């Protein structure tokens, strides 16, 4: 096998349970974003834009959509005879079958894959962040400091620092202390979960900790290497980066794409985001009576109503007399006539009947999962059906084919959850 200077290992097996019904049937990295993209498109595009042509994608939770989307890597120019993109699910060994039990355990189970390229460096990435980063610049920083491990880090508000792995550095950027989600952080420089390891350091650490239950980079590998006196440096990043791990942050990151001056720009020539468009779609159709204001409308969509400040995916239909505001409507969803949709996330292939209202009432906490279904949003899982004439309150979730009888007096009150049998919340 031809030697590669740096290969990337992309962790994409996450369930993304904080996205609720959006990830009931699909892994978080495969969730739609920005209309035409999926979340994993961003780290994959960063790789090819950074000159990295060998990427292992580690999948686990509900991988079908992700595998289909990645295919052989054509959209990202990763369909290579040597290297390219390789999907790496857990597999059965001669002695036992083992799921990936932690981020580092997942990488450990693919030591042979990495070794086959004899890399000098290994880049570890997460498949569920929205950002643009030139990993080549980070590698130059790693080399310049003769580092064993370089951790990409960015400043966060001090009051939020306890949610992250925190690095404490000296004036040269060398890490003097690493704190994993500390109650009292000593710095506000947060790890982004992006690491460059010199290959021998990574290999030796993974082998040394191979029996550690749920072996994780932040909890185990980084402290182990630091304790052994390895050279750890923080590469400070000051661009746009968003962990879209909650419904609020996911909705917010989508809405930021349509700001008058977007902080995250999808239209830059020099750093394109590539995706698998899956088939040839006709152009969008905007009818004479429609009104569209500050929105992204993807190919194949038909707009007969009003769309204000929204992300509308491919193949979506918005019926006559319908008004959609501050919402994300994903691919192949049909919204009927004379609906009012406010601050909602409607997943792929849903059917919303006529005269439906989403986002009414007061901001009551969700009764079932208040930490997930919040931010005043209505969230509807994929392949769901909402019947004609119903009203749905805020901080609600719906999944499955629902009928009028599921809505007492035609209303799903704020804070309620409607998950049909066999569906996941």
Tab-separated table of N, CA and C in Angstrom, residues 80-212:
chain	number	residue	atom	x	y	z
A	80	UNK	N	-11.009	6.956	-5.008
A	80	UNK	CA	-9.615	6.717	-5.398
A	80	UNK	C	-9.302	5.224	-5.377
A	81	UNK	N	-8.373	4.820	-6.254
A	81	UNK	CA	-7.897	3.426	-6.217
A	81	UNK	C	-7.075	3.177	-4.955
A	82	UNK	N	-6.289	4.170	-4.557
A	82	UNK	CA	-5.476	4.057	-3.355
A	82	UNK	C	-5.929	5.154	-2.404
A	83	UNK	N	-6.478	4.764	-1.267
A	83	UNK	CA	-7.026	5.752	-0.337
A	83	UNK	C	-8.498	5.975	-0.618
A	84	UNK	N	-8.879	7.232	-0.839
A	84	UNK	CA	-10.287	7.556	-1.032
A	84	UNK	C	-11.058	7.434	0.268
A	85	UNK	N	-12.371	7.247	0.149
A	85	UNK	CA	-13.203	7.126	1.349
A	85	UNK	C	-13.566	5.654	1.567
A	86	UNK	N	-13.489	5.208	2.809
A	86	UNK	CA	-13.843	3.833	3.180
A	86	UNK	C	-14.771	3.881	4.377
A	87	UNK	N	-15.932	3.240	4.264
A	87	UNK	CA	-16.859	3.155	5.399
A	87	UNK	C	-16.421	1.991	6.284
A	88	UNK	N	-16.277	2.260	7.587
A	88	UNK	CA	-15.726	1.282	8.532
A	88	UNK	C	-16.737	0.991	9.645
A	89	UNK	N	-17.659	0.052	9.434
A	89	UNK	CA	-18.590	-0.326	10.505
A	89	UNK	C	-17.912	-1.278	11.486
A	90	UNK	N	-18.498	-1.478	12.677
A	90	UNK	CA	-17.978	-2.521	13.577
A	90	UNK	C	-18.117	-3.872	12.872
A	91	UNK	N	-17.265	-4.813	13.218
A	91	UNK	CA	-17.318	-6.102	12.524
A	91	UNK	C	-17.072	-7.245	13.510
A	92	UNK	N	-17.461	-8.420	13.081
A	92	UNK	CA	-17.304	-9.603	13.933
A	92	UNK	C	-15.903	-10.171	13.766
A	93	UNK	N	-15.257	-10.443	14.897
A	93	UNK	CA	-13.917	-11.029	14.877
A	93	UNK	C	-14.040	-12.529	15.165
A	94	UNK	N	-12.936	-13.239	15.083
A	94	UNK	CA	-12.993	-14.688	15.280
A	94	UNK	C	-13.369	-15.044	16.720
A	95	UNK	N	-12.992	-14.163	17.654
A	95	UNK	CA	-13.252	-14.486	19.068
A	95	UNK	C	-14.510	-13.827	19.609
A	96	UNK	N	-14.850	-12.663	19.090
A	96	UNK	CA	-16.049	-11.982	19.628
A	96	UNK	C	-16.531	-10.927	18.647
A	97	UNK	N	-17.748	-10.458	18.906
A	97	UNK	CA	-18.296	-9.349	18.143
A	97	UNK	C	-18.310	-8.155	19.068
A	98	UNK	N	-17.955	-6.999	18.559
A	98	UNK	CA	-17.823	-5.865	19.472
A	98	UNK	C	-18.287	-4.588	18.812
A	99	UNK	N	-19.217	-3.891	19.450
A	99	UNK	CA	-19.603	-2.561	18.998
A	99	UNK	C	-18.497	-1.578	19.378
A	100	UNK	N	-18.518	-0.437	18.705
A	100	UNK	CA	-17.642	0.647	19.137
A	100	UNK	C	-18.187	1.176	20.461
A	101	UNK	N	-17.349	1.201	21.500
A	101	UNK	CA	-17.836	1.601	22.822
A	101	UNK	C	-17.372	2.984	23.245
A	102	UNK	N	-16.534	3.615	22.467
A	102	UNK	CA	-16.064	4.970	22.770
A	102	UNK	C	-15.315	5.477	21.558
A	103	UNK	N	-15.031	6.759	21.526
A	103	UNK	CA	-14.385	7.331	20.338
A	103	UNK	C	-13.032	6.682	20.070
A	104	UNK	N	-12.233	6.507	21.119
A	104	UNK	CA	-10.907	5.912	20.936
A	104	UNK	C	-10.998	4.411	20.676
A	105	UNK	N	-11.977	3.748	21.293
A	105	UNK	CA	-12.172	2.324	21.030
A	105	UNK	C	-12.507	2.092	19.553
A	106	UNK	N	-13.311	2.977	18.977
A	106	UNK	CA	-13.653	2.866	17.553
A	106	UNK	C	-12.406	2.969	16.678
A	107	UNK	N	-11.533	3.910	17.023
A	107	UNK	CA	-10.293	4.078	16.259
A	107	UNK	C	-9.386	2.857	16.466
A	108	UNK	N	-9.314	2.374	17.708
A	108	UNK	CA	-8.481	1.202	18.010
A	108	UNK	C	-8.897	-0.004	17.165
A	109	UNK	N	-10.210	-0.194	16.988
A	109	UNK	CA	-10.683	-1.355	16.230
A	109	UNK	C	-10.317	-1.273	14.749
A	110	UNK	N	-9.817	-0.123	14.319
A	110	UNK	CA	-9.420	0.044	12.924
A	110	UNK	C	-7.921	0.328	12.770
A	111	UNK	N	-7.153	-0.195	13.715
A	111	UNK	CA	-5.692	-0.040	13.648
A	111	UNK	C	-5.116	-0.600	12.347
A	112	UNK	N	-5.625	-1.742	11.917
A	112	UNK	CA	-5.097	-2.363	10.695
A	112	UNK	C	-5.337	-1.479	9.475
A	113	UNK	N	-6.525	-0.875	9.427
A	113	UNK	CA	-6.829	0.038	8.311
A	113	UNK	C	-5.819	1.182	8.277
A	114	UNK	N	-5.585	1.801	9.436
A	114	UNK	CA	-4.647	2.933	9.485
A	114	UNK	C	-3.230	2.481	9.142
A	115	UNK	N	-2.823	1.358	9.711
A	115	UNK	CA	-1.459	0.865	9.496
A	115	UNK	C	-1.200	0.552	8.026
A	116	UNK	N	-2.253	0.198	7.293
A	116	UNK	CA	-2.066	-0.174	5.884
A	116	UNK	C	-1.572	0.995	5.036
A	117	UNK	N	-1.764	2.225	5.527
A	117	UNK	CA	-1.285	3.403	4.798
A	117	UNK	C	0.045	3.924	5.350
A	118	UNK	N	0.522	3.316	6.448
A	118	UNK	CA	1.771	3.738	7.076
A	118	UNK	C	1.866	5.264	7.162
A	119	UNK	N	0.872	5.932	7.776
A	119	UNK	CA	0.863	7.395	7.757
A	119	UNK	C	1.887	7.984	8.717
A	120	UNK	N	2.272	9.224	8.465
A	120	UNK	CA	3.066	9.958	9.454
A	120	UNK	C	2.146	10.545	10.523
A	121	UNK	N	0.951	10.933	10.075
A	121	UNK	CA	0.017	11.617	10.980
A	121	UNK	C	-1.394	11.082	10.748
A	122	UNK	N	-2.203	11.108	11.825
A	122	UNK	CA	-3.614	10.721	11.724
A	122	UNK	C	-4.463	11.872	12.266
A	123	UNK	N	-5.423	12.282	11.455
A	123	UNK	CA	-6.355	13.349	11.826
A	123	UNK	C	-7.653	12.703	12.307
A	124	UNK	N	-8.057	13.014	13.530
A	124	UNK	CA	-9.308	12.475	14.089
A	124	UNK	C	-10.367	13.576	14.025
A	125	UNK	N	-11.515	13.247	13.419
A	125	UNK	CA	-12.584	14.232	13.225
A	125	UNK	C	-13.913	13.697	13.741
A	126	UNK	N	-14.819	14.630	14.031
A	126	UNK	CA	-16.191	14.276	14.366
A	126	UNK	C	-17.063	14.547	13.148
A	127	UNK	N	-18.064	13.704	12.950
A	127	UNK	CA	-18.929	13.841	11.777
A	127	UNK	C	-20.143	14.713	11.985
A	128	UNK	N	-20.200	15.473	13.087
A	128	UNK	CA	-21.453	16.206	13.350
A	128	UNK	C	-21.229	17.672	13.724
A	129	UNK	N	-20.215	18.289	13.123
A	129	UNK	CA	-19.978	19.709	13.358
A	129	UNK	C	-20.044	20.476	12.034
A	130	UNK	N	-20.480	21.735	12.118
A	130	UNK	CA	-20.573	22.590	10.939
A	130	UNK	C	-19.453	23.625	11.017
A	131	UNK	N	-18.522	23.565	10.082
A	131	UNK	CA	-17.394	24.504	10.093
A	131	UNK	C	-16.582	24.315	8.817
A	132	UNK	N	-15.678	25.264	8.569
A	132	UNK	CA	-14.694	25.129	7.495
A	132	UNK	C	-13.318	25.262	8.130
A	133	UNK	N	-12.454	24.300	7.864
A	133	UNK	CA	-11.102	24.378	8.425
A	133	UNK	C	-10.114	23.756	7.450
A	134	UNK	N	-8.995	24.447	7.260
A	134	UNK	CA	-7.910	23.909	6.446
A	134	UNK	C	-7.014	23.077	7.350
A	135	UNK	N	-7.163	21.758	7.277
A	135	UNK	CA	-6.399	20.867	8.152
A	135	UNK	C	-4.900	20.901	7.825
A	136	UNK	N	-4.573	21.333	6.601
A	136	UNK	CA	-3.162	21.428	6.215
A	136	UNK	C	-2.437	22.490	7.044
A	137	UNK	N	-3.135	23.583	7.323
A	137	UNK	CA	-2.550	24.639	8.160
A	137	UNK	C	-2.334	24.116	9.580
A	138	UNK	N	-3.299	23.338	10.075
A	138	UNK	CA	-3.162	22.733	11.406
A	138	UNK	C	-1.975	21.750	11.427
A	139	UNK	N	-1.790	21.006	10.335
A	139	UNK	CA	-0.665	20.075	10.260
A	139	UNK	C	0.668	20.832	10.259
A	140	UNK	N	0.723	21.950	9.548
A	140	UNK	CA	1.951	22.779	9.549
A	140	UNK	C	2.281	23.238	10.969
A	141	UNK	N	1.249	23.610	11.718
A	141	UNK	CA	1.423	24.037	13.119
A	141	UNK	C	1.953	22.868	13.957
A	142	UNK	N	1.398	21.686	13.727
A	142	UNK	CA	1.817	20.468	14.432
A	142	UNK	C	3.306	20.200	14.189
A	143	UNK	N	3.703	20.307	12.924
A	143	UNK	CA	5.108	20.050	12.566
A	143	UNK	C	6.029	21.117	13.149
A	144	UNK	N	5.604	22.373	13.058
A	144	UNK	CA	6.449	23.479	13.529
A	144	UNK	C	6.754	23.370	15.015
A	145	UNK	N	5.816	22.800	15.773
A	145	UNK	CA	5.998	22.656	17.220
A	145	UNK	C	6.572	21.297	17.608
A	146	UNK	N	6.891	20.487	16.592
A	146	UNK	CA	7.381	19.133	16.869
A	146	UNK	C	6.461	18.438	17.874
A	147	UNK	N	5.142	18.594	17.632
A	147	UNK	CA	4.138	18.101	18.575
A	147	UNK	C	3.900	16.609	18.392
A	148	UNK	N	3.488	15.958	19.458
A	148	UNK	CA	3.004	14.582	19.382
A	148	UNK	C	1.502	14.563	19.113
A	149	UNK	N	0.813	15.512	19.740
A	149	UNK	CA	-0.641	15.660	19.545
A	149	UNK	C	-0.949	17.142	19.435
A	150	UNK	N	-1.759	17.505	18.443
A	150	UNK	CA	-2.270	18.873	18.361
A	150	UNK	C	-3.793	18.816	18.452
A	151	UNK	N	-4.344	19.614	19.346
A	151	UNK	CA	-5.791	19.652	19.567
A	151	UNK	C	-6.317	20.990	19.054
A	152	UNK	N	-7.265	20.956	18.113
A	152	UNK	CA	-7.910	22.197	17.689
A	152	UNK	C	-8.791	22.693	18.831
A	153	UNK	N	-8.654	23.968	19.154
A	153	UNK	CA	-9.404	24.531	20.287
A	153	UNK	C	-9.882	25.922	19.928
A	154	UNK	N	-10.966	26.321	20.530
A	154	UNK	CA	-11.468	27.673	20.285
A	154	UNK	C	-12.021	28.270	21.571
A	155	UNK	N	-11.923	29.599	21.686
A	155	UNK	CA	-12.450	30.249	22.893
A	155	UNK	C	-13.976	30.140	22.939
A	156	UNK	N	-14.505	29.853	24.117
A	156	UNK	CA	-15.954	29.839	24.334
A	156	UNK	C	-16.252	30.745	25.529
A	157	UNK	N	-17.488	31.220	25.681
A	157	UNK	CA	-17.816	32.011	26.876
A	157	UNK	C	-17.503	31.219	28.145
A	158	UNK	N	-16.932	31.888	29.131
A	158	UNK	CA	-16.486	31.207	30.343
A	158	UNK	C	-17.631	30.440	31.018
A	159	UNK	N	-18.845	30.994	30.946
A	159	UNK	CA	-19.974	30.337	31.618
A	159	UNK	C	-20.371	29.023	30.921
A	160	UNK	N	-19.924	28.817	29.663
A	160	UNK	CA	-20.236	27.577	28.946
A	160	UNK	C	-19.081	26.584	28.963
A	161	UNK	N	-17.929	26.998	29.513
A	161	UNK	CA	-16.707	26.197	29.400
A	161	UNK	C	-16.830	24.819	30.048
A	162	UNK	N	-17.674	24.682	31.065
A	162	UNK	CA	-17.780	23.400	31.777
A	162	UNK	C	-18.423	22.312	30.911
A	163	UNK	N	-19.000	22.682	29.744
A	163	UNK	CA	-19.610	21.698	28.843
A	163	UNK	C	-18.574	21.027	27.939
A	164	UNK	N	-17.350	21.552	27.935
A	164	UNK	CA	-16.352	21.102	26.959
A	164	UNK	C	-15.131	20.500	27.644
A	165	UNK	N	-14.310	19.824	26.853
A	165	UNK	CA	-12.957	19.519	27.286
A	165	UNK	C	-12.156	20.802	27.199
A	166	UNK	N	-11.500	21.186	28.265
A	166	UNK	CA	-10.808	22.478	28.338
A	166	UNK	C	-9.297	22.262	28.347
A	167	UNK	N	-8.588	23.069	27.536
A	167	UNK	CA	-7.124	23.003	27.544
A	167	UNK	C	-6.557	24.274	28.183
A	168	UNK	N	-5.547	24.075	28.993
A	168	UNK	CA	-4.812	25.195	29.608
A	168	UNK	C	-3.436	25.194	28.962
A	169	UNK	N	-3.030	26.338	28.401
A	169	UNK	CA	-1.776	26.393	27.644
A	169	UNK	C	-0.822	27.435	28.215
A	170	UNK	N	0.455	27.290	27.846
A	170	UNK	CA	1.424	28.338	28.173
A	170	UNK	C	1.478	29.330	27.003
A	171	UNK	N	2.405	30.266	27.054
A	171	UNK	CA	2.466	31.328	26.035
A	171	UNK	C	2.799	30.800	24.648
A	172	UNK	N	3.371	29.602	24.579
A	172	UNK	CA	3.742	29.031	23.280
A	172	UNK	C	2.656	28.118	22.703
A	173	UNK	N	1.530	28.010	23.397
A	173	UNK	CA	0.463	27.133	22.936
A	173	UNK	C	0.595	25.697	23.401
A	174	UNK	N	1.643	25.406	24.186
A	174	UNK	CA	1.812	24.050	24.704
A	174	UNK	C	0.797	23.800	25.816
A	175	UNK	N	0.173	22.641	25.791
A	175	UNK	CA	-0.870	22.322	26.770
A	175	UNK	C	-0.222	21.882	28.084
A	176	UNK	N	-0.557	22.612	29.129
A	176	UNK	CA	-0.019	22.280	30.456
A	176	UNK	C	-1.018	21.475	31.281
A	177	UNK	N	-2.306	21.582	30.894
A	177	UNK	CA	-3.337	20.849	31.644
A	177	UNK	C	-4.538	20.617	30.735
A	178	UNK	N	-5.170	19.468	30.899
A	178	UNK	CA	-6.366	19.138	30.126
A	178	UNK	C	-7.470	18.765	31.099
A	179	UNK	N	-8.629	19.444	30.999
A	179	UNK	CA	-9.758	19.178	31.901
A	179	UNK	C	-10.958	18.730	31.070
A	180	UNK	N	-11.493	17.559	31.364
A	180	UNK	CA	-12.653	17.056	30.632
A	180	UNK	C	-13.936	17.485	31.344
A	181	UNK	N	-14.654	18.462	30.751
A	181	UNK	CA	-15.911	18.997	31.293
A	181	UNK	C	-15.794	19.326	32.783
A	182	UNK	N	-14.879	20.214	33.133
A	182	UNK	CA	-14.638	20.507	34.559
A	182	UNK	C	-15.723	21.396	35.155
A	183	UNK	N	-16.123	21.160	36.418
A	183	UNK	CA	-17.100	22.048	37.063
A	183	UNK	C	-16.564	23.457	37.247
A	184	UNK	N	-15.243	23.577	37.441
A	184	UNK	CA	-14.621	24.895	37.582
A	184	UNK	C	-13.450	25.005	36.602
A	185	UNK	N	-13.744	25.381	35.351
A	185	UNK	CA	-12.693	25.420	34.336
A	185	UNK	C	-11.628	26.478	34.619
A	186	UNK	N	-10.383	26.138	34.265
A	186	UNK	CA	-9.268	27.067	34.466
A	186	UNK	C	-8.995	27.912	33.226
A	187	UNK	N	-9.730	27.657	32.156
A	187	UNK	CA	-9.529	28.410	30.918
A	187	UNK	C	-10.823	28.336	30.129
A	188	UNK	N	-10.936	29.142	29.087
A	188	UNK	CA	-12.127	29.075	28.232
A	188	UNK	C	-11.775	28.562	26.838
A	189	UNK	N	-10.613	27.896	26.725
A	189	UNK	CA	-10.181	27.349	25.443
A	189	UNK	C	-10.686	25.906	25.350
A	190	UNK	N	-11.684	25.702	24.502
A	190	UNK	CA	-12.387	24.411	24.460
A	190	UNK	C	-11.895	23.545	23.322
A	191	UNK	N	-11.713	22.268	23.605
A	191	UNK	CA	-11.361	21.308	22.560
A	191	UNK	C	-12.527	21.154	21.587
A	192	UNK	N	-12.206	21.137	20.289
A	192	UNK	CA	-13.229	20.990	19.254
A	192	UNK	C	-13.415	19.527	18.846
A	193	UNK	N	-12.685	18.614	19.511
A	193	UNK	CA	-12.776	17.213	19.121
A	193	UNK	C	-12.087	16.924	17.803
A	194	UNK	N	-11.137	17.783	17.428
A	194	UNK	CA	-10.342	17.599	16.204
A	194	UNK	C	-8.889	17.459	16.650
A	195	UNK	N	-8.285	16.308	16.324
A	195	UNK	CA	-6.932	16.024	16.809
A	195	UNK	C	-6.033	15.602	15.654
A	196	UNK	N	-4.787	16.035	15.693
A	196	UNK	CA	-3.749	15.440	14.843
A	196	UNK	C	-2.773	14.702	15.759
A	197	UNK	N	-2.598	13.427	15.503
A	197	UNK	CA	-1.644	12.596	16.242
A	197	UNK	C	-0.495	12.217	15.329
A	198	UNK	N	0.708	12.267	15.825
A	198	UNK	CA	1.785	11.557	15.149
A	198	UNK	C	1.475	10.065	15.292
A	199	UNK	N	1.546	9.333	14.192
A	199	UNK	CA	1.049	7.959	14.134
A	199	UNK	C	1.607	7.050	15.235
A	200	UNK	N	2.928	7.034	15.489
A	200	UNK	CA	3.419	6.126	16.545
A	200	UNK	C	2.826	6.435	17.918
A	201	UNK	N	2.582	7.716	18.195
A	201	UNK	CA	2.004	8.115	19.486
A	201	UNK	C	0.580	7.592	19.614
A	202	UNK	N	-0.210	7.757	18.556
A	202	UNK	CA	-1.594	7.271	18.572
A	202	UNK	C	-1.630	5.752	18.706
A	203	UNK	N	-0.831	5.075	17.894
A	203	UNK	CA	-0.830	3.601	17.913
A	203	UNK	C	-0.469	3.072	19.309
A	204	UNK	N	0.579	3.628	19.887
A	204	UNK	CA	1.027	3.136	21.188
A	204	UNK	C	0.001	3.406	22.283
A	205	UNK	N	-0.638	4.587	22.245
A	205	UNK	CA	-1.647	4.925	23.257
A	205	UNK	C	-2.872	4.023	23.137
A	206	UNK	N	-3.304	3.746	21.897
A	206	UNK	CA	-4.469	2.879	21.697
A	206	UNK	C	-4.187	1.458	22.178
A	207	UNK	N	-2.988	0.974	21.908
A	207	UNK	CA	-2.634	-0.375	22.359
A	207	UNK	C	-2.526	-0.442	23.884
A	208	UNK	N	-1.980	0.619	24.484
A	208	UNK	CA	-1.810	0.628	25.945
A	208	UNK	C	-3.158	0.658	26.660
A	209	UNK	N	-4.160	1.322	26.043
A	209	UNK	CA	-5.457	1.483	26.714
A	209	UNK	C	-6.550	0.632	26.074
A	210	UNK	N	-6.153	-0.400	25.355
A	210	UNK	CA	-7.143	-1.181	24.594
A	210	UNK	C	-8.185	-1.864	25.471
A	211	UNK	N	-7.851	-2.113	26.735
A	211	UNK	CA	-8.807	-2.780	27.632
A	211	UNK	C	-9.609	-1.800	28.483
A	212	UNK	N	-9.409	-0.506	28.265
A	212	UNK	CA	-10.148	0.518	29.015
A	212	UNK	C	-11.609	0.510	28.548
